[in-house]
Tab-separated table of N, CA, C and O in Angstrom:
chain	number	residue	atom	x	y	z
Q	1	MET	N	122.588	-121.286	36.621
Q	1	MET	CA	122.366	-122.126	35.135
Q	1	MET	C	123.584	-122.318	35.040
Q	1	MET	O	125.019	-121.716	35.026
Q	2	LEU	N	123.831	-123.539	34.008
Q	2	LEU	CA	125.079	-123.612	33.641
Q	2	LEU	C	126.004	-123.371	32.230
Q	2	LEU	O	125.037	-123.872	31.296
Q	3	TYR	N	127.161	-122.689	32.069
Q	3	TYR	CA	127.565	-123.339	30.915
Q	3	TYR	C	128.584	-123.710	30.466
Q	3	TYR	O	129.371	-124.177	30.899
Q	4	PRO	N	129.103	-124.329	29.366
Q	4	PRO	CA	129.582	-125.014	28.661
Q	4	PRO	C	131.217	-124.049	29.479
Q	4	PRO	O	131.802	-124.937	29.594
Q	5	ASN	N	131.356	-122.631	29.263
Q	5	ASN	CA	132.111	-122.434	29.453
Q	5	ASN	C	133.214	-122.131	30.578
Q	5	ASN	O	134.267	-122.078	31.005
Q	6	GLN	N	131.697	-122.786	31.538
Q	6	GLN	CA	132.571	-123.119	32.758
Q	6	GLN	C	133.398	-124.421	33.003
Q	6	GLN	O	133.541	-124.424	33.900
Q	7	PHE	N	133.581	-125.056	32.252
Q	7	PHE	CA	134.212	-126.177	32.826
Q	7	PHE	C	135.149	-126.830	31.466
Q	7	PHE	O	134.969	-125.708	30.603
Q	8	THR	N	136.171	-127.593	31.410
Q	8	THR	CA	137.208	-127.850	30.752
Q	8	THR	C	137.042	-129.350	30.053
Q	8	THR	O	135.290	-130.462	31.476
Q	9	VAL	N	136.657	-129.952	28.506
Q	9	VAL	CA	136.176	-131.484	28.333
Q	9	VAL	C	137.124	-132.117	29.131
Q	9	VAL	O	137.639	-132.407	29.864
Q	10	ASP	N	135.455	-132.740	29.571
Q	10	ASP	CA	135.706	-134.243	30.598
Q	10	ASP	C	136.042	-133.826	31.915
Q	10	ASP	O	136.046	-135.147	32.816
Q	11	GLU	N	135.792	-132.443	31.938
Q	11	GLU	CA	135.301	-132.372	33.997
Q	11	GLU	C	134.361	-132.523	34.326
Q	11	GLU	O	134.254	-133.397	35.283
Q	12	ALA	N	132.873	-132.978	33.373
Q	12	ALA	CA	131.292	-132.862	33.739
Q	12	ALA	C	131.026	-133.373	32.634
Q	12	ALA	O	130.875	-132.848	31.622
Q	13	TRP	N	129.983	-134.536	33.275
Q	13	TRP	CA	129.284	-135.188	31.602
Q	13	TRP	C	127.421	-134.392	32.608
Q	13	TRP	O	127.425	-134.340	33.878
Q	14	ILE	N	126.953	-134.543	31.654
Q	14	ILE	CA	125.226	-134.467	32.049
Q	14	ILE	C	124.596	-135.164	31.528
Q	14	ILE	O	124.448	-135.494	29.927
Q	15	VAL	N	123.459	-135.719	31.766
Q	15	VAL	CA	122.658	-137.319	31.118
Q	15	VAL	C	120.814	-136.021	31.607
Q	15	VAL	O	120.654	-135.071	32.626
Q	16	PHE	N	120.287	-136.269	30.305
Q	16	PHE	CA	119.511	-135.318	30.145
Q	16	PHE	C	117.941	-136.132	29.231
Q	16	PHE	O	118.965	-137.170	28.493
Q	17	THR	N	116.993	-136.039	29.818
Q	17	THR	CA	116.326	-136.860	28.100
Q	17	THR	C	116.254	-135.138	27.524
Q	17	THR	O	115.774	-134.776	27.717
Q	18	LEU	N	115.976	-136.011	25.674
Q	18	LEU	CA	116.146	-135.504	24.628
Q	18	LEU	C	114.546	-134.898	24.630
Q	18	LEU	O	114.049	-133.647	24.320
Q	19	ASN	N	113.491	-135.357	25.222
Q	19	ASN	CA	112.239	-135.426	24.533
Q	19	ASN	C	111.292	-134.956	26.010
Q	19	ASN	O	111.567	-135.670	27.078
Q	20	ASP	N	110.539	-134.428	25.834
Q	20	ASP	CA	109.676	-133.612	26.928
Q	20	ASP	C	108.407	-134.533	27.038
Q	20	ASP	O	108.249	-134.132	28.192
Q	21	GLU	N	108.151	-135.359	25.834
Q	21	GLU	CA	106.716	-135.843	25.910
Q	21	GLU	C	107.003	-137.776	25.521
Q	21	GLU	O	107.942	-137.409	24.483
Q	22	PRO	N	106.747	-138.127	26.022
Q	22	PRO	CA	107.345	-139.916	25.695
Q	22	PRO	C	107.509	-139.941	24.156
Q	22	PRO	O	106.124	-138.987	23.758
Q	23	ILE	N	108.304	-140.747	23.480
Q	23	ILE	CA	108.268	-140.811	22.137
Q	23	ILE	C	107.438	-142.839	22.333
Q	23	ILE	O	107.042	-142.998	22.668
Q	24	HIS	N	106.296	-142.027	21.027
Q	24	HIS	CA	105.034	-143.859	20.917
Q	24	HIS	C	105.701	-143.883	19.790
Q	24	HIS	O	105.878	-143.523	18.719
Q	25	THR	N	105.599	-146.002	19.649
Q	25	THR	CA	105.408	-146.518	18.710
Q	25	THR	C	105.120	-147.777	18.944
Q	25	THR	O	104.198	-147.983	20.131
Q	26	ILE	N	104.253	-148.128	17.875
Q	26	ILE	CA	103.303	-149.193	17.586
Q	26	ILE	C	104.157	-150.665	19.016
Q	26	ILE	O	103.337	-150.847	19.311
Q	27	GLN	N	105.278	-150.148	18.057
Q	27	GLN	CA	105.760	-151.922	18.540
Q	27	GLN	C	106.326	-151.352	19.525
Q	27	GLN	O	105.936	-152.854	20.032
Q	28	ASP	N	106.858	-151.118	19.684
Q	28	ASP	CA	107.504	-150.942	21.235
Q	28	ASP	C	106.807	-149.900	22.613
Q	28	ASP	O	107.128	-149.946	23.626
Q	29	GLY	N	105.512	-149.702	21.779
Q	29	GLY	CA	105.459	-148.428	22.755
Q	29	GLY	C	105.915	-147.486	23.039
Q	29	GLY	O	106.414	-147.039	22.434
Q	30	ASP	N	105.185	-146.862	24.159
Q	30	ASP	CA	106.150	-144.924	24.641
Q	30	ASP	C	107.475	-145.163	25.805
Q	30	ASP	O	107.678	-146.393	26.603
Q	31	PHE	N	108.236	-144.802	24.351
Q	31	PHE	CA	108.950	-144.794	25.367
Q	31	PHE	C	110.227	-143.157	25.592
Q	31	PHE	O	110.131	-142.345	24.703
Q	32	ASN	N	111.567	-143.145	26.442
Q	32	ASN	CA	112.168	-141.858	26.533
Q	32	ASN	C	113.581	-141.632	26.560
Q	32	ASN	O	113.714	-142.784	26.196
Q	33	PHE	N	114.148	-140.516	25.437
Q	33	PHE	CA	115.376	-141.110	24.949
Q	33	PHE	C	116.460	-139.777	26.132
Q	33	PHE	O	116.672	-139.295	25.956
Q	34	LEU	N	116.745	-141.441	26.313
Q	34	LEU	CA	118.305	-140.056	27.273
Q	34	LEU	C	119.734	-140.213	26.686
Q	34	LEU	O	120.251	-140.745	25.633
Q	35	ALA	N	120.038	-138.531	26.845
Q	35	ALA	CA	121.316	-138.865	25.960
Q	35	ALA	C	122.630	-137.851	27.656
Q	35	ALA	O	122.340	-138.095	28.615
Q	36	LEU	N	123.557	-138.198	26.976
Q	36	LEU	CA	124.973	-138.422	27.884
Q	36	LEU	C	125.381	-137.270	26.848
Q	36	LEU	O	125.863	-137.839	25.955
Q	37	MET	N	125.668	-136.127	27.909
Q	37	MET	CA	126.394	-135.535	26.731
Q	37	MET	C	128.050	-134.601	27.893
Q	37	MET	O	127.955	-134.581	29.067
Q	38	ASP	N	128.817	-134.215	26.843
Q	38	ASP	CA	130.036	-133.910	27.854
Q	38	ASP	C	129.621	-131.920	28.381
Q	38	ASP	O	129.380	-131.896	27.267
Q	39	ALA	N	129.464	-131.810	29.314
Q	39	ALA	CA	129.316	-130.202	29.757
Q	39	ALA	C	130.287	-129.176	29.197
Q	39	ALA	O	129.605	-128.334	28.662
Q	40	ALA	N	131.504	-129.517	28.747
Q	40	ALA	CA	132.274	-128.052	27.964
Q	40	ALA	C	132.316	-127.836	26.406
Q	40	ALA	O	132.462	-126.863	25.950
Q	41	SER	N	132.338	-128.766	25.962
Q	41	SER	CA	131.844	-129.764	24.565
Q	41	SER	C	130.746	-129.604	23.795
Q	41	SER	O	131.063	-129.778	23.078
Q	42	CYS	N	130.371	-129.519	24.414
Q	42	CYS	CA	128.585	-130.064	24.183
Q	42	CYS	C	128.417	-131.569	23.400
Q	42	CYS	O	127.208	-131.605	22.617
Q	43	TYR	N	129.415	-132.783	23.248
Q	43	TYR	CA	129.636	-133.513	22.470
Q	43	TYR	C	128.337	-134.960	23.167
Q	43	TYR	O	128.869	-134.714	24.397
Q	44	ILE	N	127.726	-135.355	22.511
Q	44	ILE	CA	126.776	-135.802	23.021
Q	44	ILE	C	127.508	-137.252	23.141
Q	44	ILE	O	128.405	-137.808	21.657
Q	45	LEU	N	128.165	-138.341	23.987
Q	45	LEU	CA	128.734	-139.332	24.231
Q	45	LEU	C	128.174	-140.337	24.359
Q	45	LEU	O	128.792	-141.986	23.646
Q	46	GLY	N	126.749	-140.040	24.496
Q	46	GLY	CA	126.239	-142.050	24.656
Q	46	GLY	C	124.182	-141.239	24.676
Q	46	GLY	O	124.333	-140.365	24.497
Q	47	SER	N	123.492	-142.287	24.045
Q	47	SER	CA	122.138	-142.425	24.128
Q	47	SER	C	121.361	-143.692	24.315
Q	47	SER	O	121.563	-145.334	24.401
Q	48	SER	N	120.511	-143.657	24.830
Q	48	SER	CA	119.336	-145.022	25.462
Q	48	SER	C	117.959	-144.437	25.864
Q	48	SER	O	117.455	-144.005	25.986
Q	49	THR	N	117.756	-145.199	24.866
Q	49	THR	CA	115.919	-145.605	25.542
Q	49	THR	C	115.998	-146.086	26.696
Q	49	THR	O	116.663	-147.470	26.984
Q	50	VAL	N	114.985	-145.454	26.910
Q	50	VAL	CA	114.086	-146.293	28.183
Q	50	VAL	C	112.694	-146.087	27.749
Q	50	VAL	O	111.974	-145.456	28.126
Q	51	PRO	N	111.646	-147.312	28.845
Q	51	PRO	CA	111.102	-147.300	28.422
Q	51	PRO	C	110.127	-146.574	29.358
Q	51	PRO	O	110.071	-146.293	30.355
Q	52	ALA	N	108.953	-145.518	29.306
Q	52	ALA	CA	108.215	-145.012	29.563
Q	52	ALA	C	107.739	-144.925	30.939
Q	52	ALA	O	107.523	-144.663	31.582
Q	53	SER	N	107.536	-146.497	30.338
Q	53	SER	CA	106.695	-147.232	32.085
Q	53	SER	C	107.297	-147.132	33.157
Q	53	SER	O	107.337	-147.910	34.476
Q	54	GLN	N	108.181	-147.906	32.750
Q	54	GLN	CA	109.856	-148.184	33.554
Q	54	GLN	C	110.653	-146.847	34.430
Q	54	GLN	O	111.091	-147.103	35.563
Q	55	GLY	N	110.333	-145.791	34.094
Q	55	GLY	CA	110.607	-144.613	34.639
Q	55	GLY	C	111.743	-143.555	34.799
Q	55	GLY	O	112.301	-142.785	34.844
Q	56	GLU	N	112.853	-144.957	34.858
Q	56	GLU	CA	113.939	-144.635	34.719
Q	56	GLU	C	114.925	-145.519	34.209
Q	56	GLU	O	114.817	-146.759	34.092
Q	57	PRO	N	116.153	-145.304	33.945
Q	57	PRO	CA	117.158	-146.250	33.595
Q	57	PRO	C	117.629	-147.726	34.558
Q	57	PRO	O	117.841	-147.553	35.408
Q	58	THR	N	117.537	-149.016	34.074
Q	58	THR	CA	117.792	-150.642	34.448
Q	58	THR	C	119.417	-149.626	34.600
Q	58	THR	O	119.962	-149.325	34.639
Q	59	ARG	N	119.730	-150.707	36.267
Q	59	ARG	CA	121.097	-151.058	36.008
Q	59	ARG	C	121.956	-151.071	35.261
Q	59	ARG	O	122.728	-150.080	34.469
Q	60	GLU	N	121.432	-151.887	34.468
Q	60	GLU	CA	122.285	-151.934	33.152
Q	60	GLU	C	122.624	-151.050	32.317
Q	60	GLU	O	123.502	-151.090	31.556
Q	61	GLN	N	121.240	-150.575	32.146
Q	61	GLN	CA	121.274	-149.481	31.176
Q	61	GLN	C	122.181	-147.915	31.883
Q	61	GLN	O	122.698	-147.736	31.352
Q	62	ALA	N	122.514	-147.626	32.934
Q	62	ALA	CA	122.618	-147.019	33.332
Q	62	ALA	C	124.249	-147.215	33.392
Q	62	ALA	O	125.066	-146.739	32.896
Q	63	ALA	N	124.726	-148.671	33.768
Q	63	ALA	CA	125.782	-148.516	33.825
Q	63	ALA	C	126.865	-148.606	31.824
Q	63	ALA	O	127.590	-148.219	31.934
Q	64	LYS	N	125.846	-149.054	30.780
Q	64	LYS	CA	125.910	-148.977	29.253
Q	64	LYS	C	126.348	-146.681	29.698
Q	64	LYS	O	126.940	-147.568	28.447
Q	65	LEU	N	125.467	-146.745	29.284
Q	65	LEU	CA	125.211	-144.956	29.588
Q	65	LEU	C	126.723	-144.657	30.058
Q	65	LEU	O	127.548	-143.983	28.824
Q	66	LEU	N	127.137	-144.372	31.018
Q	66	LEU	CA	128.308	-144.116	31.703
Q	66	LEU	C	129.686	-145.356	30.638
Q	66	LEU	O	130.558	-144.295	30.841
Q	67	HIS	N	129.313	-146.326	30.410
Q	67	HIS	CA	130.993	-146.789	29.789
Q	67	HIS	C	130.406	-146.596	28.635
Q	67	HIS	O	131.873	-146.951	28.193
Q	68	THR	N	129.983	-146.320	28.059
Q	68	THR	CA	130.137	-145.782	26.246
Q	68	THR	C	130.760	-144.408	26.567
Q	68	THR	O	131.276	-144.876	26.084
Q	69	GLY	N	130.876	-143.833	27.022
Q	69	GLY	CA	131.199	-142.438	27.292
Q	69	GLY	C	132.293	-142.386	27.841
Q	69	GLY	O	133.544	-141.698	27.082
Q	70	ARG	N	132.878	-143.241	28.724
Q	70	ARG	CA	133.984	-143.563	29.425
Q	70	ARG	C	135.237	-143.764	27.845
Q	70	ARG	O	136.240	-144.228	27.837
Q	71	ALA	N	134.524	-145.291	27.421
Q	71	ALA	CA	135.254	-145.602	26.860
Q	71	ALA	C	135.142	-144.567	25.013
Q	71	ALA	O	136.288	-144.404	24.431
Q	72	LEU	N	134.357	-143.910	24.703
Q	72	LEU	CA	135.163	-143.323	23.820
Q	72	LEU	C	135.525	-141.587	24.445
Q	72	LEU	O	136.477	-141.610	23.447
Q	73	LYS	N	135.466	-142.211	25.190
Q	73	LYS	CA	136.821	-140.307	25.636
Q	73	LYS	C	137.802	-141.346	26.936
Q	73	LYS	O	138.846	-140.271	26.585
Q	74	ASN	N	137.600	-141.976	26.770
Q	74	ASN	CA	139.513	-143.306	27.520
Q	74	ASN	C	139.481	-142.037	28.842
Q	74	ASN	O	140.787	-142.247	29.195
Q	75	SER	N	138.376	-141.677	29.559
Q	75	SER	CA	138.237	-140.959	31.210
Q	75	SER	C	136.957	-141.124	31.505
Q	75	SER	O	136.051	-141.257	30.973
Q	76	ILE	N	137.082	-140.470	32.812
Q	76	ILE	CA	135.746	-140.387	33.377
Q	76	ILE	C	135.511	-139.177	33.576
Q	76	ILE	O	136.851	-138.168	34.249
Q	77	PRO	N	134.963	-138.687	34.453
Q	77	PRO	CA	134.770	-136.812	34.284
Q	77	PRO	C	134.257	-136.875	35.957
Q	77	PRO	O	134.695	-137.961	36.946
Q	78	GLU	N	135.205	-135.418	36.498
Q	78	GLU	CA	134.564	-135.686	38.225
Q	78	GLU	C	133.630	-135.335	38.907
Q	78	GLU	O	133.381	-135.879	40.085
Q	79	LYS	N	132.635	-135.121	37.502
Q	79	LYS	CA	131.328	-134.840	38.245
Q	79	LYS	C	130.162	-135.139	37.130
Q	79	LYS	O	130.830	-135.136	36.124
Q	80	LEU	N	129.078	-135.371	37.444
Q	80	LEU	CA	127.793	-136.419	36.976
Q	80	LEU	C	126.837	-135.028	37.159
Q	80	LEU	O	126.202	-135.437	38.609
Q	81	PHE	N	125.827	-134.362	36.482
Q	81	PHE	CA	124.837	-134.050	36.451
Q	81	PHE	C	123.618	-134.444	35.961
Q	81	PHE	O	123.669	-134.905	34.807
Q	82	ILE	N	122.889	-134.318	36.858
Q	82	ILE	CA	121.304	-135.415	36.657
Q	82	ILE	C	120.546	-134.114	36.568
Q	82	ILE	O	120.080	-133.896	38.235
Q	83	PRO	N	119.840	-134.364	35.993
Q	83	PRO	CA	118.173	-132.715	36.199
Q	83	PRO	C	117.434	-133.551	37.857
Q	83	PRO	O	117.507	-135.328	37.503
Q	84	GLU	N	117.146	-132.734	38.268
Q	84	GLU	CA	116.317	-133.328	39.959
Q	84	GLU	C	114.824	-133.859	39.526
Q	84	GLU	O	114.945	-134.512	40.592
Q	85	ALA	N	114.452	-133.453	38.086
Q	85	ALA	CA	113.746	-134.380	38.247
Q	85	ALA	C	113.206	-135.589	37.858
Q	85	ALA	O	112.620	-136.381	37.881
Q	86	MET	N	114.381	-136.029	36.906
Q	86	MET	CA	115.273	-137.355	36.893
Q	86	MET	C	115.247	-138.855	37.705
Q	86	MET	O	115.822	-138.051	39.015
Q	87	ALA	N	114.251	-139.530	37.319
Q	87	ALA	CA	114.778	-140.788	38.611
Q	87	ALA	C	115.705	-141.398	38.349
Q	87	ALA	O	115.917	-141.758	36.918
Q	88	GLY	N	116.365	-141.249	38.736
Q	88	GLY	CA	118.191	-141.621	38.659
Q	88	GLY	C	119.037	-142.650	39.219
Q	88	GLY	O	119.842	-142.278	39.420
Q	89	ARG	N	118.150	-143.519	40.447
Q	89	ARG	CA	118.796	-144.066	41.110
Q	89	ARG	C	120.286	-144.728	40.582
Q	89	ARG	O	121.533	-144.950	41.601
Q	90	TYR	N	120.018	-146.077	39.922
Q	90	TYR	CA	121.139	-146.422	38.933
Q	90	TYR	C	121.744	-145.791	38.338
Q	90	TYR	O	122.775	-145.388	38.612
Q	91	LEU	N	121.951	-144.350	38.022
Q	91	LEU	CA	122.454	-143.318	37.754
Q	91	LEU	C	124.172	-143.009	38.028
Q	91	LEU	O	124.806	-142.855	38.077
Q	92	ILE	N	122.957	-142.822	39.231
Q	92	ILE	CA	123.518	-142.215	40.636
Q	92	ILE	C	124.563	-143.366	41.209
Q	92	ILE	O	126.073	-143.476	41.748
Q	93	ALA	N	124.202	-144.123	41.602
Q	93	ALA	CA	124.592	-145.743	42.252
Q	93	ALA	C	125.826	-145.988	40.886
Q	93	ALA	O	127.532	-146.296	41.463
Q	94	GLU	N	125.839	-146.113	39.507
Q	94	GLU	CA	126.906	-146.584	38.881
Q	94	GLU	C	127.575	-146.222	38.837
Q	94	GLU	O	129.175	-146.036	38.691
Q	95	ALA	N	127.519	-144.078	38.877
Q	95	ALA	CA	128.176	-142.760	38.983
Q	95	ALA	C	129.367	-143.133	40.307
Q	95	ALA	O	130.544	-143.040	39.830
Q	96	GLU	N	128.585	-143.443	41.014
Q	96	GLU	CA	129.743	-143.556	42.010
Q	96	GLU	C	130.601	-144.614	42.475
Q	96	GLU	O	131.349	-144.743	42.354
Q	97	LEU	N	129.821	-146.152	41.453
Q	97	LEU	CA	131.425	-146.706	41.326
Q	97	LEU	C	132.427	-146.737	41.038
Q	97	LEU	O	133.164	-147.483	41.367
Q	98	LEU	N	131.713	-145.634	39.580
Q	98	LEU	CA	133.353	-145.461	38.982
Q	98	LEU	C	133.946	-144.057	39.423
Q	98	LEU	O	135.207	-143.506	39.429
Q	99	GLY	N	133.653	-143.135	40.630
Q	99	GLY	CA	134.183	-142.618	41.454
Q	99	GLY	C	133.897	-140.568	40.875
Q	99	GLY	O	134.584	-140.199	40.799
Q	100	ILE	N	132.803	-140.636	40.342
Q	100	ILE	CA	132.332	-139.443	39.644
Q	100	ILE	C	131.331	-138.972	41.401
Q	100	ILE	O	130.595	-139.294	41.445
Q	101	ASP	N	131.286	-137.508	41.185
Q	101	ASP	CA	130.227	-137.063	41.838
Q	101	ASP	C	129.277	-136.727	41.184
Q	101	ASP	O	129.447	-136.002	39.829
Q	102	VAL	N	128.162	-137.072	41.896
Q	102	VAL	CA	127.210	-136.681	41.480
Q	102	VAL	C	125.864	-135.548	41.876
Q	102	VAL	O	125.581	-135.310	43.233
Q	103	LEU	N	125.773	-134.248	41.382
Q	103	LEU	CA	125.197	-133.692	41.600
Q	103	LEU	C	123.784	-133.479	40.951
Q	103	LEU	O	123.636	-133.347	39.559
Q	104	ARG	N	122.362	-133.095	41.375
Q	104	ARG	CA	121.288	-132.799	41.042
Q	104	ARG	C	121.287	-131.417	40.727
Q	104	ARG	O	121.554	-130.542	42.215
Q	105	VAL	N	120.368	-131.354	39.673
Q	105	VAL	CA	120.802	-129.428	39.763
Q	105	VAL	C	118.802	-129.632	38.284
Q	105	VAL	O	118.164	-130.785	38.385
Q	106	THR	N	118.082	-128.505	38.863
Q	106	THR	CA	117.025	-128.059	38.291
Q	106	THR	C	117.277	-128.125	36.701
Q	106	THR	O	118.317	-127.808	36.102
Q	107	ASP	N	116.383	-128.308	36.097
Q	107	ASP	CA	116.114	-128.653	34.262
Q	107	ASP	C	116.495	-127.105	34.084
Q	107	ASP	O	117.135	-126.733	33.155
Q	108	LYS	N	115.545	-126.138	34.569
Q	108	LYS	CA	115.757	-124.486	34.079
Q	108	LYS	C	118.211	-124.425	34.588
Q	108	LYS	O	118.049	-123.899	33.497
Q	109	ASP	N	118.595	-125.217	35.448
Q	109	ASP	CA	119.595	-124.723	35.319
Q	109	ASP	C	120.915	-125.455	34.212
Q	109	ASP	O	121.796	-125.738	34.024
Q	110	LEU	N	120.062	-126.381	33.294
Q	110	LEU	CA	120.448	-126.871	32.526
Q	110	LEU	C	120.586	-126.732	31.313
Q	110	LEU	O	121.442	-126.494	30.084
């Protein structure tokens, strides 16, 4: 189980889905809402909506989410935690391009 007191601010970020079921809209269809959070402060650094049919953020969405956090904090973390159940190939690729170590964790550990 991960707890905020295990980290220092900007040491690690967490990407997670805010909703349990896709959010339905008449105009745009179903989507999931992702958040990027600092593990120590629990501060939300950014968010992104991803069409449920897409299954995961695109490379552009992943890059934008991480760059939003980077711009806000003026730094990047050492680690990025991503739930094992989340399809995250582009999040992983973009994080690795920035030199961030990616760790997959179970939902219960978040």
